mmCIF file with all atom_site columns, C-alpha atoms in Angstrom:
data_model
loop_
_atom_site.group_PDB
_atom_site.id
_atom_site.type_symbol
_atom_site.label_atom_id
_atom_site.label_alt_id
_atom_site.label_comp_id
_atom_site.label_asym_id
_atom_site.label_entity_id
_atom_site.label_seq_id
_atom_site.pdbx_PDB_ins_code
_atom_site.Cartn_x
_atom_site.Cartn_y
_atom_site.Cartn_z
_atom_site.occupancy
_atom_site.B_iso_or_equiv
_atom_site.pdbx_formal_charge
_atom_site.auth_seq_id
_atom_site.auth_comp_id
_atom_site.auth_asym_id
_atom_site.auth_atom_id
_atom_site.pdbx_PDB_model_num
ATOM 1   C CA . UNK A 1 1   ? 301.026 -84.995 90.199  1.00 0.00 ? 1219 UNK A CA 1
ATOM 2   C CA . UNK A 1 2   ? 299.675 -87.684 88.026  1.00 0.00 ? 1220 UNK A CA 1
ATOM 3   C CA . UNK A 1 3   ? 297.761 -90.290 89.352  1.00 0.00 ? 1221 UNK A CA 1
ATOM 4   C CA . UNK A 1 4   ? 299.044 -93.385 90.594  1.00 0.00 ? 1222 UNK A CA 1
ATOM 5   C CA . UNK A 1 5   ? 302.782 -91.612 90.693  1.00 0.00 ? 1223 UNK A CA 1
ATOM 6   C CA . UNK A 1 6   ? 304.818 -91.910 93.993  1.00 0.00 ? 1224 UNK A CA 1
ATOM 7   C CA . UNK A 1 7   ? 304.707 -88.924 96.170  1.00 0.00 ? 1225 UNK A CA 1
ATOM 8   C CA . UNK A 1 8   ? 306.881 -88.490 99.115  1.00 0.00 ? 1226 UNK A CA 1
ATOM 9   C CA . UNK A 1 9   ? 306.381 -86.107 101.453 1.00 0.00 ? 1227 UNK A CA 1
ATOM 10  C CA . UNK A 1 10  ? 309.220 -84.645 103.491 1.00 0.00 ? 1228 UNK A CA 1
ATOM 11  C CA . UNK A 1 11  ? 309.835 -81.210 106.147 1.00 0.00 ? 1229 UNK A CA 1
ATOM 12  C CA . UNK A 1 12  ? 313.108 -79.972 107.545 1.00 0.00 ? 1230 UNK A CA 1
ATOM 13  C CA . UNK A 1 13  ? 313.048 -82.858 110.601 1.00 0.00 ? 1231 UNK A CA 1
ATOM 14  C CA . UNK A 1 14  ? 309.905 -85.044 109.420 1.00 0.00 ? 1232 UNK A CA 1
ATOM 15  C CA . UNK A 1 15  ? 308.322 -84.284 112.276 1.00 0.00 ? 1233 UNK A CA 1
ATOM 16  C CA . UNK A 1 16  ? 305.092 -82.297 110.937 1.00 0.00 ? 1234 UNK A CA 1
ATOM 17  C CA . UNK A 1 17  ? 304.774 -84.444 107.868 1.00 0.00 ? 1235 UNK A CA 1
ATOM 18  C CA . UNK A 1 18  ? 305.082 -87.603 110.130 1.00 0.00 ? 1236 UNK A CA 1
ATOM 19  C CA . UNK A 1 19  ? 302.273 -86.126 112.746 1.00 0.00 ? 1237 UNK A CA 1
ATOM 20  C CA . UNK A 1 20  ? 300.159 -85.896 109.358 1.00 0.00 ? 1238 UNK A CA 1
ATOM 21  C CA . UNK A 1 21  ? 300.855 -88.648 107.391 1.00 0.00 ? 1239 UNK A CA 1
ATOM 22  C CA . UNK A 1 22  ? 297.213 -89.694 106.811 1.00 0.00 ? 1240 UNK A CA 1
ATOM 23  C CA . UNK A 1 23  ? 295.882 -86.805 105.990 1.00 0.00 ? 1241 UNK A CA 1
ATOM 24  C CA . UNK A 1 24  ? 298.573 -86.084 103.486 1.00 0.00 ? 1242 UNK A CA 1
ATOM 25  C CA . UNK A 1 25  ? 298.500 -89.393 101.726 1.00 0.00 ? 1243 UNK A CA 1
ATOM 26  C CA . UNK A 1 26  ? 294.471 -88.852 101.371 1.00 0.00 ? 1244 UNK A CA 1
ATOM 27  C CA . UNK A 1 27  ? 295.505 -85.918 99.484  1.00 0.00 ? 1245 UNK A CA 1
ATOM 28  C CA . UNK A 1 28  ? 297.252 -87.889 96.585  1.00 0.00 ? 1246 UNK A CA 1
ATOM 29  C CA . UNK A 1 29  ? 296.034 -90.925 94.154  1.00 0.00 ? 1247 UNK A CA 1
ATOM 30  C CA . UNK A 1 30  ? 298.902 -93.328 94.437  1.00 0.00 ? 1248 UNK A CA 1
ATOM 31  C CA . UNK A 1 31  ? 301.410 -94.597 96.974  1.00 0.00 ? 1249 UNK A CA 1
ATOM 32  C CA . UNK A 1 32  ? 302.916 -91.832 99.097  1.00 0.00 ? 1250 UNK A CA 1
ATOM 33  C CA . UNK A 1 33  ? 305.861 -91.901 101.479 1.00 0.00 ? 1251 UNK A CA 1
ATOM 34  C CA . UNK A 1 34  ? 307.031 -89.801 104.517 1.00 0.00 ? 1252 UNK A CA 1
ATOM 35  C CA . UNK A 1 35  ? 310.920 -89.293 104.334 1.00 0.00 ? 1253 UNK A CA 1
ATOM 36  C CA . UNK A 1 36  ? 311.654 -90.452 107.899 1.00 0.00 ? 1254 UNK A CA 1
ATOM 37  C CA . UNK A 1 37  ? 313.855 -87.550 109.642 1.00 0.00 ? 1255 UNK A CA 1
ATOM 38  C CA . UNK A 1 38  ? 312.980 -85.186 107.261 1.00 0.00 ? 1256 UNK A CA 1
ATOM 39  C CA . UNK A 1 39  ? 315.917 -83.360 104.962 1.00 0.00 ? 1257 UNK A CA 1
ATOM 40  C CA . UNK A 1 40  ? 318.009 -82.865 107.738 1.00 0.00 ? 1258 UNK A CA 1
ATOM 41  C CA . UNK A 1 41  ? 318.537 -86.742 108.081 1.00 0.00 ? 1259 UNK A CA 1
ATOM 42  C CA . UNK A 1 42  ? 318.882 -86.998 104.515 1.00 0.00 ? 1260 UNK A CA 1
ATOM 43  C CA . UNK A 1 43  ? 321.848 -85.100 104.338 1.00 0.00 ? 1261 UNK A CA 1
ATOM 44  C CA . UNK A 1 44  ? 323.320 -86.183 107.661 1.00 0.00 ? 1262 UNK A CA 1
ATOM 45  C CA . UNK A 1 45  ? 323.241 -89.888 105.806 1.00 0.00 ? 1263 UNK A CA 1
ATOM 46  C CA . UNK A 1 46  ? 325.314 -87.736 102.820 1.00 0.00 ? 1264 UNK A CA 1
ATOM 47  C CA . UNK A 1 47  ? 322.983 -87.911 100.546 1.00 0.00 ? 1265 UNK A CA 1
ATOM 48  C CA . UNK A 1 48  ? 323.217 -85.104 97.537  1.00 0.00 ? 1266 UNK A CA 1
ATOM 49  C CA . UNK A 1 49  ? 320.349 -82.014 98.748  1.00 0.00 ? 1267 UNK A CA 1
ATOM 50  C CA . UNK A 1 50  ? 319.391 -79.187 96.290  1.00 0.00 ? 1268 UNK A CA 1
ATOM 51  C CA . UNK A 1 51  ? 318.170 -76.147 97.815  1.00 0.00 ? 1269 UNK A CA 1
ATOM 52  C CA . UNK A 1 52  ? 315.636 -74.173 96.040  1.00 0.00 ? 1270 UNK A CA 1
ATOM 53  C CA . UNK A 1 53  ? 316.991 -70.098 97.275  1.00 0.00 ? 1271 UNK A CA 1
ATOM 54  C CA . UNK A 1 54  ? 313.960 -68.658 95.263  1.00 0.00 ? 1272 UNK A CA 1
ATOM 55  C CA . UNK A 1 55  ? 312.008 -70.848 97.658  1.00 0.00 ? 1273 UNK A CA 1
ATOM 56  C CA . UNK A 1 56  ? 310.215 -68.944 100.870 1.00 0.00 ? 1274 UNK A CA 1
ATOM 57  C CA . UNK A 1 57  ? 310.828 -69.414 104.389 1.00 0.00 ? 1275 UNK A CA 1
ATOM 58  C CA . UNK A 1 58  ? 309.650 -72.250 105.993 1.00 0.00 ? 1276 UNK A CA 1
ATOM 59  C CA . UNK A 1 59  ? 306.237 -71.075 107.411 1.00 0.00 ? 1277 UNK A CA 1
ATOM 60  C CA . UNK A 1 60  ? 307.317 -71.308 110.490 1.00 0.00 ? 1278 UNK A CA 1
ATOM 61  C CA . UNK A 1 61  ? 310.001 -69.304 110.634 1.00 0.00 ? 1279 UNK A CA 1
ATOM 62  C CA . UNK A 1 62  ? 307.738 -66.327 108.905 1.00 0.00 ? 1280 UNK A CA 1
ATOM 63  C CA . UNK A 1 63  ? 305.486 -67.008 111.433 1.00 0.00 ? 1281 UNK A CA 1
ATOM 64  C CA . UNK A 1 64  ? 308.123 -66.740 114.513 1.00 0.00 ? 1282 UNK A CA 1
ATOM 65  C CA . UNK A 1 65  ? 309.495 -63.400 112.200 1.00 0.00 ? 1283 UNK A CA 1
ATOM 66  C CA . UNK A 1 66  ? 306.106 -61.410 112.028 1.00 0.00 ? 1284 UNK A CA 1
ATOM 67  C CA . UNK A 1 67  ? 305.168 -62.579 115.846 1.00 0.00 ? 1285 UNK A CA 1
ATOM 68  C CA . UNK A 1 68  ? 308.281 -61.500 116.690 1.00 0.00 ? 1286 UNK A CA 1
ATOM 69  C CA . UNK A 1 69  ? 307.981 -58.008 115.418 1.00 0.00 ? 1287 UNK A CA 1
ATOM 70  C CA . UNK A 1 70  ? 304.490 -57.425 116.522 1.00 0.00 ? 1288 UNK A CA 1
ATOM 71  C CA . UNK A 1 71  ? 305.362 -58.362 120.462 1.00 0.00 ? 1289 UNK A CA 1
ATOM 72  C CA . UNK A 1 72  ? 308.372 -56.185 119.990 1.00 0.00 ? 1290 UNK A CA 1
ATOM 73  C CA . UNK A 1 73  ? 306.013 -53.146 118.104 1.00 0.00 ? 1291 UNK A CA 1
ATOM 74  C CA . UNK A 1 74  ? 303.521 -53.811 121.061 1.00 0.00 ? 1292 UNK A CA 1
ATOM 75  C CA . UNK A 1 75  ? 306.336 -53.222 124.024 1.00 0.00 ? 1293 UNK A CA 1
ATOM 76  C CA . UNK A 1 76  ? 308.041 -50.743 122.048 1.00 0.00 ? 1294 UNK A CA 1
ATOM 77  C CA . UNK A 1 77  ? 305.185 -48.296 121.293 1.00 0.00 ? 1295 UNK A CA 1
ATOM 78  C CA . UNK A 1 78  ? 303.403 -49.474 124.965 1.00 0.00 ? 1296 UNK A CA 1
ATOM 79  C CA . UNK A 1 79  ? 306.215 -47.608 126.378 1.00 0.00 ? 1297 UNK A CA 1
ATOM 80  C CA . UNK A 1 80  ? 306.823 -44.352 124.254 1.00 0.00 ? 1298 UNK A CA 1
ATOM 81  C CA . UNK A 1 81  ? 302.934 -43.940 122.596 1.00 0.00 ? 1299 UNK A CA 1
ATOM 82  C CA . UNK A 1 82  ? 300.558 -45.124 124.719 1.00 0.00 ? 1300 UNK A CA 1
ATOM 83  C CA . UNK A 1 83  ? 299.866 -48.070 127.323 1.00 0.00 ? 1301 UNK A CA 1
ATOM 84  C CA . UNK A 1 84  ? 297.367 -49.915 125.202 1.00 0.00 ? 1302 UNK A CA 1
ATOM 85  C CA . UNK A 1 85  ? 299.672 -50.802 122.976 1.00 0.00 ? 1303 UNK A CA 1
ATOM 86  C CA . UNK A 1 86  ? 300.830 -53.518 125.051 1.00 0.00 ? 1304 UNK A CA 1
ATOM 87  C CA . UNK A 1 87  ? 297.479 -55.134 124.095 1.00 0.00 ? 1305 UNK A CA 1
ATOM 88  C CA . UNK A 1 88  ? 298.971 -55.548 120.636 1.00 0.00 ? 1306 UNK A CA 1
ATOM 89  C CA . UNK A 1 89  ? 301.711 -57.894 122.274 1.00 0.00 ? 1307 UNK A CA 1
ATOM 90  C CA . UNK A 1 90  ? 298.753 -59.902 124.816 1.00 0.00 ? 1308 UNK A CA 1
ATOM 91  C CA . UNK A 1 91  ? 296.894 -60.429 121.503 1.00 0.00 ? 1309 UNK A CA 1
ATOM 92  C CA . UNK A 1 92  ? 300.112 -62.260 119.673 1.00 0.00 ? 1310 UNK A CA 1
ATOM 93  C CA . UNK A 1 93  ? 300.878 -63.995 122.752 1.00 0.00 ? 1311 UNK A CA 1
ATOM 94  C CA . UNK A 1 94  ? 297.298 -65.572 122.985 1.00 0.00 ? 1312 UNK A CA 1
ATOM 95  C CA . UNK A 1 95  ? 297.180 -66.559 119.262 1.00 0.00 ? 1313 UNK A CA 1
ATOM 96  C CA . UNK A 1 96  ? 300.307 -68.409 119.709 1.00 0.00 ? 1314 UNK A CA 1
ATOM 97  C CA . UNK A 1 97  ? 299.288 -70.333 122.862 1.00 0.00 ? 1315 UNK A CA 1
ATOM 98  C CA . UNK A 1 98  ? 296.163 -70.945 120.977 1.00 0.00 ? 1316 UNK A CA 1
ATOM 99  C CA . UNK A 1 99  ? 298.047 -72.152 117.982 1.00 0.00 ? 1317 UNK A CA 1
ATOM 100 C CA . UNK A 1 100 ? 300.255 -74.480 120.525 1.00 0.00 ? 1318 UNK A CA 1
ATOM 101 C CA . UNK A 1 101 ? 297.050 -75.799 121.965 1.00 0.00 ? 1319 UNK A CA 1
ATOM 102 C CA . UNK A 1 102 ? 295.062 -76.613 119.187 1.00 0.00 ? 1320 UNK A CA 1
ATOM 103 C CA . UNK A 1 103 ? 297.125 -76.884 115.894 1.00 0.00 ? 1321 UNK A CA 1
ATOM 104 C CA . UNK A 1 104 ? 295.632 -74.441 114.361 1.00 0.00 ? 1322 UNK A CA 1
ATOM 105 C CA . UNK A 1 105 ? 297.518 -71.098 113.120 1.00 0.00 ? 1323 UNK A CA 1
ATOM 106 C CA . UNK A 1 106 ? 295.546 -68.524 111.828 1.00 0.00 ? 1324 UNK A CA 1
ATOM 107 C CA . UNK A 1 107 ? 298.694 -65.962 111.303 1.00 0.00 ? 1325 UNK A CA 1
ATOM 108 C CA . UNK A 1 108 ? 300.313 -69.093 109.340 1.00 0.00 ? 1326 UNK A CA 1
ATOM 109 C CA . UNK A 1 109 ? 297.034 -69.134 106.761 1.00 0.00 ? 1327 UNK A CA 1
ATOM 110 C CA . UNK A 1 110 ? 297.210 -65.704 106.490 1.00 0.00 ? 1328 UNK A CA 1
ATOM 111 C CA . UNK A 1 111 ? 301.063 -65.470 105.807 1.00 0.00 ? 1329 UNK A CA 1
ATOM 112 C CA . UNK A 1 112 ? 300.288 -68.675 103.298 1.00 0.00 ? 1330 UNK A CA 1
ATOM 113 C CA . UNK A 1 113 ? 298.138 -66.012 101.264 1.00 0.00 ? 1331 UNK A CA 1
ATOM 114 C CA . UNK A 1 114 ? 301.197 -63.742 100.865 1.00 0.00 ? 1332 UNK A CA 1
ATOM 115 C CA . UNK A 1 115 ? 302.722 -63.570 97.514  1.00 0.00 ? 1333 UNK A CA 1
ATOM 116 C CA . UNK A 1 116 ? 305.856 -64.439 98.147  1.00 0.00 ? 1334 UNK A CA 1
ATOM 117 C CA . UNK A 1 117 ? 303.964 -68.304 99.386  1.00 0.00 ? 1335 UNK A CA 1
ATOM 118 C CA . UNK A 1 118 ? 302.409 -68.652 96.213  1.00 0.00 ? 1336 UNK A CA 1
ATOM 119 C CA . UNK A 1 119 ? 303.349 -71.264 93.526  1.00 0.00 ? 1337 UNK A CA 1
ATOM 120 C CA . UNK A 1 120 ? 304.389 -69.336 90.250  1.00 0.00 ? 1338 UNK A CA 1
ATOM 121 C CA . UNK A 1 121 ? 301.511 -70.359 87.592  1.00 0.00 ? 1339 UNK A CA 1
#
């Protein structure tokens, strides 16, 4: 981005770029913009949207994937392998209450190191 050029910054529902709008727009050198209601309003107003399919899953939805399979690995072998595998599904479940709590998602930063997240150089 070159400086002094418009950015705006936009999410599926602009609800996560709206909660961090500052912090964004400290991120840029020139006027930036939140799209208010994200995409989704954008193209509920019928406005033209281009979706990138080489593009990853939102992060979110990776996230709620890989959770998803390690709570149901956890159960799974808790029941045929052995008991303390359930501790596999307490740990998940405690990262993501942590994550609710504080904001912070440490599976999220990891699955943001995957190569599939990476920009193309």
């Amino acid at each position: 981005i070159e400086a002094g050029q418009d950015v705006i910054f936009t999410c599926r529902t602009g609800m996560r770029t709206g909660a961090n709008c500052a912090r964004l727009a400290a991120a840029v050198d020139g006027p930036a913009y939140v799209l208010q209601g994200g995409v989704d309003a954008w193209a509920a107003a019928g406005l033209p949207v281009v979706e990138d399919r080489k593009a990853p899953l939102e992060m979110i939805r990776q996230v709620q994937i890989v959770a998803g399979l390690l709570v149901l690995t956890g159960v799974v072998l808790g029941f045929t392998v052995a008991p303390a595998f359930f501790g596999l599904s307490a740990f998940v479940g405690a990262g993501l209450t942590f994550a609710g709590a504080t904001g912070f998602c440490g599976m999220a930063k990891v699955l943001a190191l995957a190569p599939w997240n990476r920009r193309a150089a």
